[in-house]
XYZ file of C-alpha atoms in Angstrom:
579
model
C 0.002 -0.145 -0.173
C 1.456 3.381 -0.938
C 1.450 6.151 1.587
C -0.797 8.790 0.910
C -2.333 11.793 2.899
C -6.025 12.009 2.560
C -7.631 15.220 1.494
C -10.539 15.559 4.091
C -8.409 16.271 7.068
C -6.803 19.176 5.038
C -10.178 20.545 4.176
C -11.552 20.490 7.739
C -8.106 21.818 9.346
C -8.688 24.807 6.661
C -11.882 25.904 8.318
C -10.291 26.174 11.631
C -6.977 28.222 10.121
C -6.897 31.745 10.760
C -7.464 33.960 13.475
C -6.476 35.471 16.860
C -5.394 34.525 20.195
C -7.276 35.216 23.389
C -3.697 36.276 25.297
C -4.459 39.623 23.078
C -7.570 40.291 24.588
C -7.424 38.439 27.845
C -7.927 41.553 29.911
C -11.366 41.763 28.667
C -12.123 38.441 30.507
C -12.916 38.149 34.262
C -10.259 36.469 36.595
C -9.995 33.589 38.749
C -7.984 31.149 40.721
C -5.454 28.638 39.934
C -7.083 25.472 38.516
C -5.881 21.915 37.439
C -8.984 20.905 35.307
C -8.451 19.613 31.576
C -10.769 22.101 30.581
C -10.247 25.736 31.545
C -13.178 27.517 29.941
C -14.758 29.718 32.366
C -14.109 33.462 32.383
C -12.975 33.707 35.820
C -9.494 34.934 37.184
C -6.826 32.248 36.492
C -3.289 32.601 37.306
C -1.183 31.367 34.176
C 2.385 30.863 34.857
C 5.261 31.339 32.367
C 8.756 32.467 32.974
C 9.738 35.470 30.691
C 13.108 33.270 30.126
C 11.244 30.633 28.487
C 12.550 29.761 25.033
C 9.614 28.525 23.301
C 7.916 31.321 20.988
C 4.312 31.380 21.848
C 2.114 34.606 22.083
C 1.145 33.843 25.805
C -1.410 35.700 28.122
C 0.809 38.629 29.986
C 0.356 39.561 33.381
C 0.922 43.704 33.664
C 3.445 45.097 35.395
C 2.003 48.152 36.563
C 4.708 49.968 38.301
C 7.492 49.608 35.438
C 5.519 48.987 32.449
C 7.034 45.244 32.057
C 5.203 41.999 32.275
C 5.995 38.962 33.775
C 4.941 35.703 32.123
C 3.965 32.478 34.238
C 3.148 28.779 33.687
C 1.338 26.409 36.154
C 0.292 22.899 34.671
C -0.700 19.267 35.332
C 2.164 16.714 35.267
C 1.210 14.161 32.534
C 3.155 11.166 31.101
C 4.314 12.596 27.849
C 7.756 13.795 26.299
C 6.793 17.539 26.696
C 6.679 17.461 30.518
C 10.325 15.939 30.652
C 12.989 18.394 31.828
C 14.704 19.465 28.383
C 18.069 21.244 29.131
C 19.154 24.153 27.320
C 22.460 22.678 26.266
C 21.715 21.418 22.430
C 22.969 17.738 23.053
C 20.162 17.015 26.329
C 17.115 17.722 23.874
C 16.122 20.092 20.848
C 16.749 23.791 21.870
C 14.232 26.024 20.598
C 14.632 29.795 19.797
C 14.546 32.439 22.088
C 10.998 33.970 23.140
C 10.960 36.987 20.890
C 9.030 39.149 23.144
C 10.157 43.035 23.721
C 11.012 43.413 27.520
C 8.671 46.544 27.524
C 5.743 44.695 26.285
C 3.468 44.529 23.330
C 4.389 48.707 22.066
C 7.009 47.134 19.762
C 5.969 44.308 17.648
C 9.295 43.506 15.969
C 12.130 41.977 17.030
C 15.468 40.836 15.336
C 18.605 39.261 17.054
C 21.712 37.864 16.347
C 24.236 35.863 18.262
C 27.377 33.992 18.248
C 29.610 32.066 20.585
C 31.911 28.942 21.289
C 31.421 25.716 19.511
C 30.771 27.775 16.478
C 27.553 28.533 17.633
C 25.117 31.094 15.279
C 21.882 32.445 16.178
C 19.221 34.521 14.182
C 15.900 35.240 15.597
C 13.091 37.565 13.931
C 9.647 38.236 14.911
C 7.463 40.567 12.553
C 4.331 41.605 13.254
C 1.658 44.001 12.332
C -1.984 44.933 12.880
C -3.818 45.615 9.503
C -7.142 46.087 11.228
C -7.966 47.013 15.096
C -9.177 43.314 15.714
C -6.408 41.535 13.671
C -2.625 40.529 14.213
C -0.448 38.879 12.063
C 3.370 37.633 12.340
C 6.244 35.940 10.952
C 9.024 34.236 13.131
C 12.138 32.597 11.995
C 14.806 31.125 13.904
C 18.508 29.775 13.053
C 20.307 28.084 15.707
C 23.254 25.997 14.968
C 26.746 24.716 16.395
C 29.551 23.866 13.502
C 31.545 22.140 16.212
C 30.383 20.026 18.856
C 31.392 18.072 22.149
C 32.994 14.910 20.190
C 35.515 15.162 17.163
C 34.691 18.462 16.062
C 32.251 19.021 13.336
C 31.222 15.190 13.458
C 28.912 16.438 16.197
C 27.576 19.553 14.896
C 24.169 20.395 14.798
C 21.620 22.624 13.085
C 17.994 24.105 13.359
C 16.008 26.176 11.357
C 12.498 27.190 11.521
C 10.046 29.511 9.977
C 6.216 30.540 11.261
C 3.412 32.266 9.838
C 0.377 32.990 12.052
C -2.719 35.357 12.219
C -4.996 36.223 14.605
C -8.648 38.036 14.736
C -10.918 39.082 17.367
C -14.726 39.793 16.614
C -17.480 40.404 19.253
C -18.677 36.454 18.866
C -15.252 34.542 18.460
C -11.557 34.123 18.463
C -9.508 32.778 15.504
C -6.180 31.551 15.870
C -4.253 30.033 13.148
C -0.663 29.205 12.287
C 1.758 27.632 9.386
C 5.359 26.450 10.123
C 7.957 24.680 9.033
C 11.308 23.447 11.032
C 14.175 21.479 10.097
C 16.728 20.067 12.753
C 20.161 18.185 11.580
C 22.019 16.043 14.052
C 24.562 13.788 14.044
C 25.034 10.248 15.332
C 28.446 11.058 17.058
C 27.715 8.728 20.167
C 30.767 6.420 19.426
C 34.404 6.445 20.567
C 36.771 9.209 19.087
C 38.552 6.436 16.973
C 35.368 5.210 15.159
C 34.840 8.158 13.296
C 37.977 7.216 11.223
C 35.585 4.361 9.763
C 33.132 6.862 8.798
C 34.091 8.315 4.922
C 32.161 11.338 4.839
C 30.231 13.082 7.632
C 26.700 12.929 5.463
C 26.589 9.150 6.642
C 26.479 10.353 10.374
C 23.748 12.828 9.425
C 20.118 12.556 10.577
C 17.893 15.339 9.607
C 14.074 15.749 10.267
C 11.509 17.844 8.429
C 8.292 18.941 10.448
C 5.428 20.794 8.587
C 2.631 21.867 11.192
C -0.647 23.347 10.527
C -3.092 24.258 13.074
C -6.105 26.569 13.938
C -8.444 27.074 16.721
C -11.952 28.946 17.247
C -13.351 29.729 20.512
C -16.160 31.910 21.739
C -15.454 35.477 22.668
C -18.404 36.634 24.843
C -18.327 36.369 28.429
C -21.271 35.426 30.609
C -22.616 32.925 28.542
C -24.091 29.862 29.131
C -22.582 27.772 26.373
C -18.734 28.353 26.178
C -16.745 26.423 23.613
C -13.002 26.237 21.846
C -11.960 24.085 18.939
C -8.972 23.030 17.719
C -7.027 21.282 14.994
C -4.310 20.655 13.493
C -1.997 18.508 10.880
C 1.592 17.628 11.356
C 3.855 15.728 8.923
C 7.165 14.393 9.533
C 10.203 13.084 7.686
C 13.360 12.128 7.976
C 16.216 11.977 5.454
C 15.851 8.024 5.194
C 12.423 6.829 4.135
C 10.491 7.175 7.382
C 7.119 9.499 7.190
C 4.289 10.310 9.720
C 1.608 12.691 9.539
C -0.809 13.234 12.296
C -4.343 14.781 12.279
C -5.432 16.048 15.639
C -8.789 17.919 16.801
C -10.197 18.614 19.915
C -13.503 20.470 21.190
C -14.178 21.611 24.589
C -17.470 22.793 25.803
C -19.512 24.038 28.980
C -22.671 24.300 29.522
C -23.527 26.196 32.687
C -26.918 25.075 33.951
C -27.094 27.135 37.196
C -24.628 29.316 39.067
C -23.290 26.228 40.898
C -23.772 23.468 38.339
C -21.947 23.080 34.998
C -21.803 20.066 32.692
C -18.106 19.782 30.555
C -17.811 17.716 27.482
C -14.409 16.909 25.712
C -14.256 15.102 22.469
C -10.796 14.291 21.173
C -9.419 12.444 17.801
C -5.971 11.665 16.901
C -5.453 9.950 13.377
C -2.074 9.172 12.054
C -0.287 7.174 9.052
C 3.058 6.190 9.464
C 5.855 4.526 6.495
C 8.565 3.065 8.249
C 10.954 0.420 5.557
C 8.503 1.163 3.070
C 5.482 -0.161 5.123
C 2.647 1.486 6.125
C 0.539 1.473 9.210
C -2.733 3.480 10.609
C -3.525 4.438 14.056
C -6.258 6.229 15.403
C -7.196 7.008 19.209
C -10.752 8.905 20.174
C -11.618 10.096 23.375
C -15.027 11.838 24.613
C -15.022 12.982 28.315
C -18.254 14.076 29.907
C -18.081 15.656 33.363
C -20.135 17.348 35.514
C -19.026 20.113 38.086
C -20.948 21.364 41.502
C -19.327 24.223 43.476
C -20.019 26.712 45.793
C -17.839 29.344 47.704
C -15.744 26.431 49.584
C -16.048 23.187 47.511
C -15.913 22.045 44.188
C -16.760 18.492 42.890
C -15.972 17.044 39.598
C -17.221 13.863 38.390
C -17.267 11.782 34.881
C -15.953 9.288 32.673
C -13.262 8.964 30.252
C -14.092 6.885 27.532
C -10.819 6.174 25.192
C -11.083 4.054 21.886
C -7.407 3.328 20.132
C -7.089 1.241 16.890
C -3.981 0.004 15.352
C -4.390 -1.667 11.820
C -1.090 -3.652 11.942
C -1.944 -5.537 15.228
C -5.595 -5.546 14.608
C -6.415 -3.678 17.858
C -9.832 -2.048 18.369
C -10.216 -1.473 21.886
C -12.347 0.822 24.149
C -11.478 1.668 27.622
C -13.552 3.352 30.640
C -11.946 5.435 33.438
C -13.986 7.171 36.121
C -13.038 10.683 36.804
C -13.574 12.082 40.329
C -11.957 15.543 41.844
C -12.632 17.244 44.887
C -11.531 20.628 45.643
C -11.870 21.905 49.174
C -10.786 25.624 49.973
C -10.467 26.021 54.113
C -9.276 29.715 53.577
C -9.433 32.381 50.753
C -5.768 31.374 49.905
C -5.663 27.694 50.205
C -6.873 24.526 48.334
C -6.746 20.925 49.408
C -7.749 18.464 46.508
C -7.825 14.917 45.737
C -8.900 12.739 42.844
C -8.937 9.828 40.947
C -8.961 9.133 36.847
C -7.015 7.234 34.372
C -5.604 7.846 30.784
C -4.551 6.499 27.592
C -1.641 8.704 25.883
C -0.980 8.535 22.316
C 2.370 7.952 21.250
C 3.913 8.845 18.001
C 7.142 8.950 16.028
C 7.053 12.874 16.003
C 6.893 12.673 19.969
C 9.910 10.402 20.278
C 11.873 12.507 17.665
C 11.346 15.418 19.709
C 12.381 13.905 22.917
C 15.365 11.717 21.464
C 16.806 13.134 18.211
C 19.150 9.518 17.678
C 16.586 7.056 16.694
C 17.742 4.408 14.277
C 16.950 5.669 10.908
C 16.168 2.712 9.409
C 14.495 0.933 11.776
C 10.820 1.222 12.305
C 10.155 2.118 15.842
C 7.503 0.304 17.724
C 4.599 2.828 18.312
C 2.488 1.731 20.992
C 0.149 4.046 23.401
C 0.741 4.362 26.857
C -1.902 3.591 29.055
C -2.366 4.852 32.930
C -4.893 2.257 34.193
C -5.326 4.016 37.482
C -4.352 7.062 38.954
C -4.913 8.439 42.826
C -3.893 11.771 43.927
C -4.004 14.408 46.259
C -2.428 17.653 47.173
C -2.516 21.487 48.282
C -2.191 24.615 46.275
C -2.636 28.268 46.993
C -1.794 31.930 46.186
C -1.658 35.028 48.267
C -3.027 36.724 44.971
C -0.183 39.240 45.412
C 3.357 37.588 44.773
C 3.319 33.805 45.921
C 1.863 30.806 44.237
C 2.291 27.039 44.663
C 1.358 23.592 44.487
C 2.377 20.352 45.977
C 1.083 17.215 44.425
C 1.081 13.527 45.407
C 0.182 10.295 43.121
C 0.202 6.832 42.847
C -0.335 5.475 39.265
C -0.418 2.153 37.417
C 0.980 1.969 33.853
C 1.094 -0.637 30.898
C 3.407 0.043 27.989
C 5.906 2.795 29.463
C 8.002 3.822 26.271
C 11.740 3.726 27.054
C 15.100 4.750 24.825
C 17.158 1.663 24.714
C 20.864 1.759 22.747
C 20.626 -0.557 19.559
C 22.542 -3.767 19.502
C 23.752 -3.465 15.965
C 24.794 0.134 16.675
C 24.965 1.678 20.107
C 25.100 5.472 18.742
C 21.293 4.403 17.761
C 18.371 4.335 19.583
C 15.323 2.080 19.391
C 11.604 1.904 21.241
C 10.986 -0.676 23.839
C 8.124 -1.080 26.198
C 7.788 -1.946 29.625
C 4.891 -4.048 31.474
C 3.110 -4.560 27.990
C 0.779 -7.397 29.967
C -2.176 -5.862 31.563
C -1.543 -8.160 34.337
C 1.845 -6.907 35.091
C 1.384 -3.065 35.692
C 4.421 -0.826 36.698
C 3.359 1.333 39.863
C 4.728 4.714 39.786
C 4.642 6.901 42.998
C 5.046 10.596 42.213
C 5.379 13.605 43.948
C 5.636 17.025 42.189
C 5.584 20.733 43.266
C 5.939 24.280 42.167
C 6.242 27.371 43.939
C 6.552 30.799 42.172
C 7.586 34.074 43.742
C 7.743 37.516 42.122
C 8.850 40.642 44.298
C 7.470 43.937 42.779
C 9.300 44.230 39.488
C 12.440 43.188 40.613
C 12.614 39.454 41.127
C 10.497 36.407 39.421
C 11.730 33.044 40.786
C 10.119 29.437 40.064
C 10.952 26.383 41.505
C 9.439 23.215 39.927
C 10.315 19.868 41.405
C 9.277 16.093 40.140
C 10.078 12.883 41.900
C 9.007 9.345 40.956
C 9.841 5.994 42.311
C 8.842 2.942 39.942
C 7.941 -0.621 41.022
C 7.459 -3.815 39.195
C 9.177 -2.511 35.912
C 8.963 -5.844 33.677
C 10.438 -6.186 30.194
C 8.794 -8.932 27.792
C 12.036 -9.543 25.979
C 14.373 -12.390 27.316
C 17.436 -10.483 27.161
C 15.987 -7.792 29.345
C 14.440 -10.013 31.889
C 17.006 -8.844 34.551
C 16.207 -5.190 34.302
C 13.729 -3.758 36.719
C 14.440 0.042 35.911
C 13.356 2.684 33.793
C 15.715 2.952 30.994
C 16.734 6.743 30.376
C 13.630 8.118 32.529
C 14.796 10.028 35.295
C 13.585 9.452 38.806
C 13.885 13.171 39.936
C 13.813 16.407 37.793
C 14.212 19.889 39.398
C 14.751 23.314 37.909
C 15.033 26.883 39.622
C 14.806 29.773 37.536
C 15.087 33.236 38.242
C 14.910 36.531 36.328
C 16.303 39.517 38.652
C 15.999 43.440 37.524
C 18.536 46.116 38.535
C 17.857 49.646 38.122
C 15.651 48.673 35.054
C 18.254 48.147 32.704
C 20.098 44.880 33.870
C 18.244 41.858 34.064
C 20.232 38.703 35.276
C 18.755 35.426 34.863
C 20.420 32.292 36.888
C 18.890 28.888 35.965
C 19.709 25.580 37.588
C 18.551 22.319 36.316
C 18.929 18.953 38.197
C 18.295 14.966 37.035
C 18.940 12.187 38.895
C 18.109 8.527 38.964
C 18.712 8.026 35.329
C 19.767 4.202 34.143
C 21.129 3.056 30.795
C 21.425 -0.517 29.408
C 23.686 -1.683 26.468
C 23.148 -5.037 25.620
C 26.615 -5.954 24.221
C 28.249 -4.626 27.637
C 26.450 -5.923 30.865
C 23.684 -7.941 31.978
C 22.113 -5.165 34.250
C 20.973 -1.660 34.078
C 23.829 0.869 34.964
C 23.034 4.381 36.461
C 24.150 7.719 34.637
C 25.883 10.363 36.604
C 23.536 12.861 37.936
C 23.087 15.783 35.594
C 23.647 19.541 37.333
C 23.426 22.246 34.764
C 23.810 25.658 35.739
C 23.321 28.524 33.688
C 23.546 32.346 33.752
C 22.168 34.898 31.164
C 22.691 38.913 31.544
C 20.507 41.338 29.518
C 21.455 45.207 29.360
C 18.830 47.180 28.073
C 20.995 50.055 26.630
C 17.513 51.539 25.509
C 13.852 50.708 24.847
C 14.868 49.429 21.582
C 18.301 48.157 21.849
C 19.741 45.765 24.095
C 22.934 43.577 24.367
C 22.959 39.933 26.193
C 25.523 37.337 27.164
C 24.509 33.733 28.260
C 26.671 30.804 29.417
C 25.012 27.298 29.799
C 26.927 24.603 31.581
C 28.936 26.661 33.772
C 30.200 23.530 35.679
C 31.820 22.339 32.311
C 30.592 19.014 32.973
C 30.106 16.680 29.718
C 27.130 14.706 31.189
C 25.010 12.246 29.286
C 21.407 12.531 29.225
C 21.217 9.691 27.064
C 24.249 6.933 26.706
C 26.985 7.842 24.721
C 25.969 11.008 23.997
C 28.453 13.577 25.995
C 26.909 17.209 26.412
C 29.133 20.369 25.253
C 31.123 21.832 28.117
C 31.198 25.385 28.960
C 29.239 27.342 25.920
C 28.555 31.075 25.925
C 26.719 33.297 23.328
C 26.850 36.950 22.762
C 24.022 38.578 21.297
C 22.462 41.900 20.415
C 18.680 42.654 19.893
C 16.696 45.616 18.514
C 13.068 46.079 18.956
C 10.767 48.198 16.676
């Protein structure tokens, strides 16, 4: 069967393409408390936490700093078992490094920004964001990013990397709805350099080491812009098409509809519908995979208590293994507010996570380029959790959460037997009667002192029990491979005299295990990762600033994945101009 892309997904996606972000008009909405609900559609005040030092470009809701005219950004999210929530360090070999977020330090007055930079390891950086407002209710923009190293930590140019991205987006606001759409293309190039220095002599051309991915993304959303309505909604849809420089291909069409019906002031009905369809081609063999999710829930709340209950109904299909299975997970959450600034919550549930080639390559660049990866969904058969969260509504927000979950099909990256510089996918606890037990403790504390200091501490700790692999040569292994047991990040932004912004960051990962079949019959621990970074930004004028950033200040050549050492101390000097 030949690989072909259906036209229907494109037609449906195009309906949802153009539009506007709620972030441009968030000030027109009512405000509310920190929430962990999957659907957050109520026009209440909610604290959205995203540090300004974030390295991802997305227009996000901004909280006005009324004293100095700058804005701080925040992010607060639930922990889920997927790649996007793993700690990705800023140095290039740890994970794909995104371009710096291009937002002027002085808010939305300057819509355009150009930044250039250079550093050691032959680092070159070029970011650009160009936006304009053709009409009062529209905003459109273009984003470009180039981020590359001509040299790397091993064998100079043999461990180089290159990343280029272009994005076009449009946002429109009317009295009835928001429209938000974007088209982007991203190419990443890396080398399989996870080998001894002497092994490079047997590679005739550097192209023989290269692995490149091309990703095209097309997405859009439409949502209600009216407040105080009984029926509220947001619908999103997107298409991602990924290829590598060999023969592997994958397209994913995902759509989601979230709706809420307010029956009374205290009682609401929620409905979430989600669809994931994909088709992949590995070694010239096609496969179709699908996942559908329907989640009806009901919420009762008063001044002190909120109770949410419902069902999570998930159907997954896989043509190659003739899978067509439906699971039902009960959902229950109780949130009690003993004081105006404190919440105590507890709940239970379950989930099936859609795993894809796009997700795996985003987490690990060095998958075997010729081997068809095993694509299976991860099932959280049960999840019991509880914790506390709160805010003083001024400068402090926090959450502490404990959880116990059981999983099947936990995805792990394992070094290939034929070539240890390549990775393949394996799964733990594939049999339903042998679930992996995971105990989790996670938390986040956010502190802001006027307009001077912003600090964000995130912590995630996991213990794993009953890890079982079906493969005979892994029967002695009871550890998660390349999955950290503890991740910690401490990010800061400190402003001096409204001119100098100092951003020290600390990332810590421990409890990593590797396994290489040809070396040892047991899992071997990897060294803990401590990555200390510092960025200094000097605002010469409101339009012009210069920055110096240094990563891995301790100069440790740690390994996030076995055989792939990181860059040592690396720095970049950059200049930026806003207009």
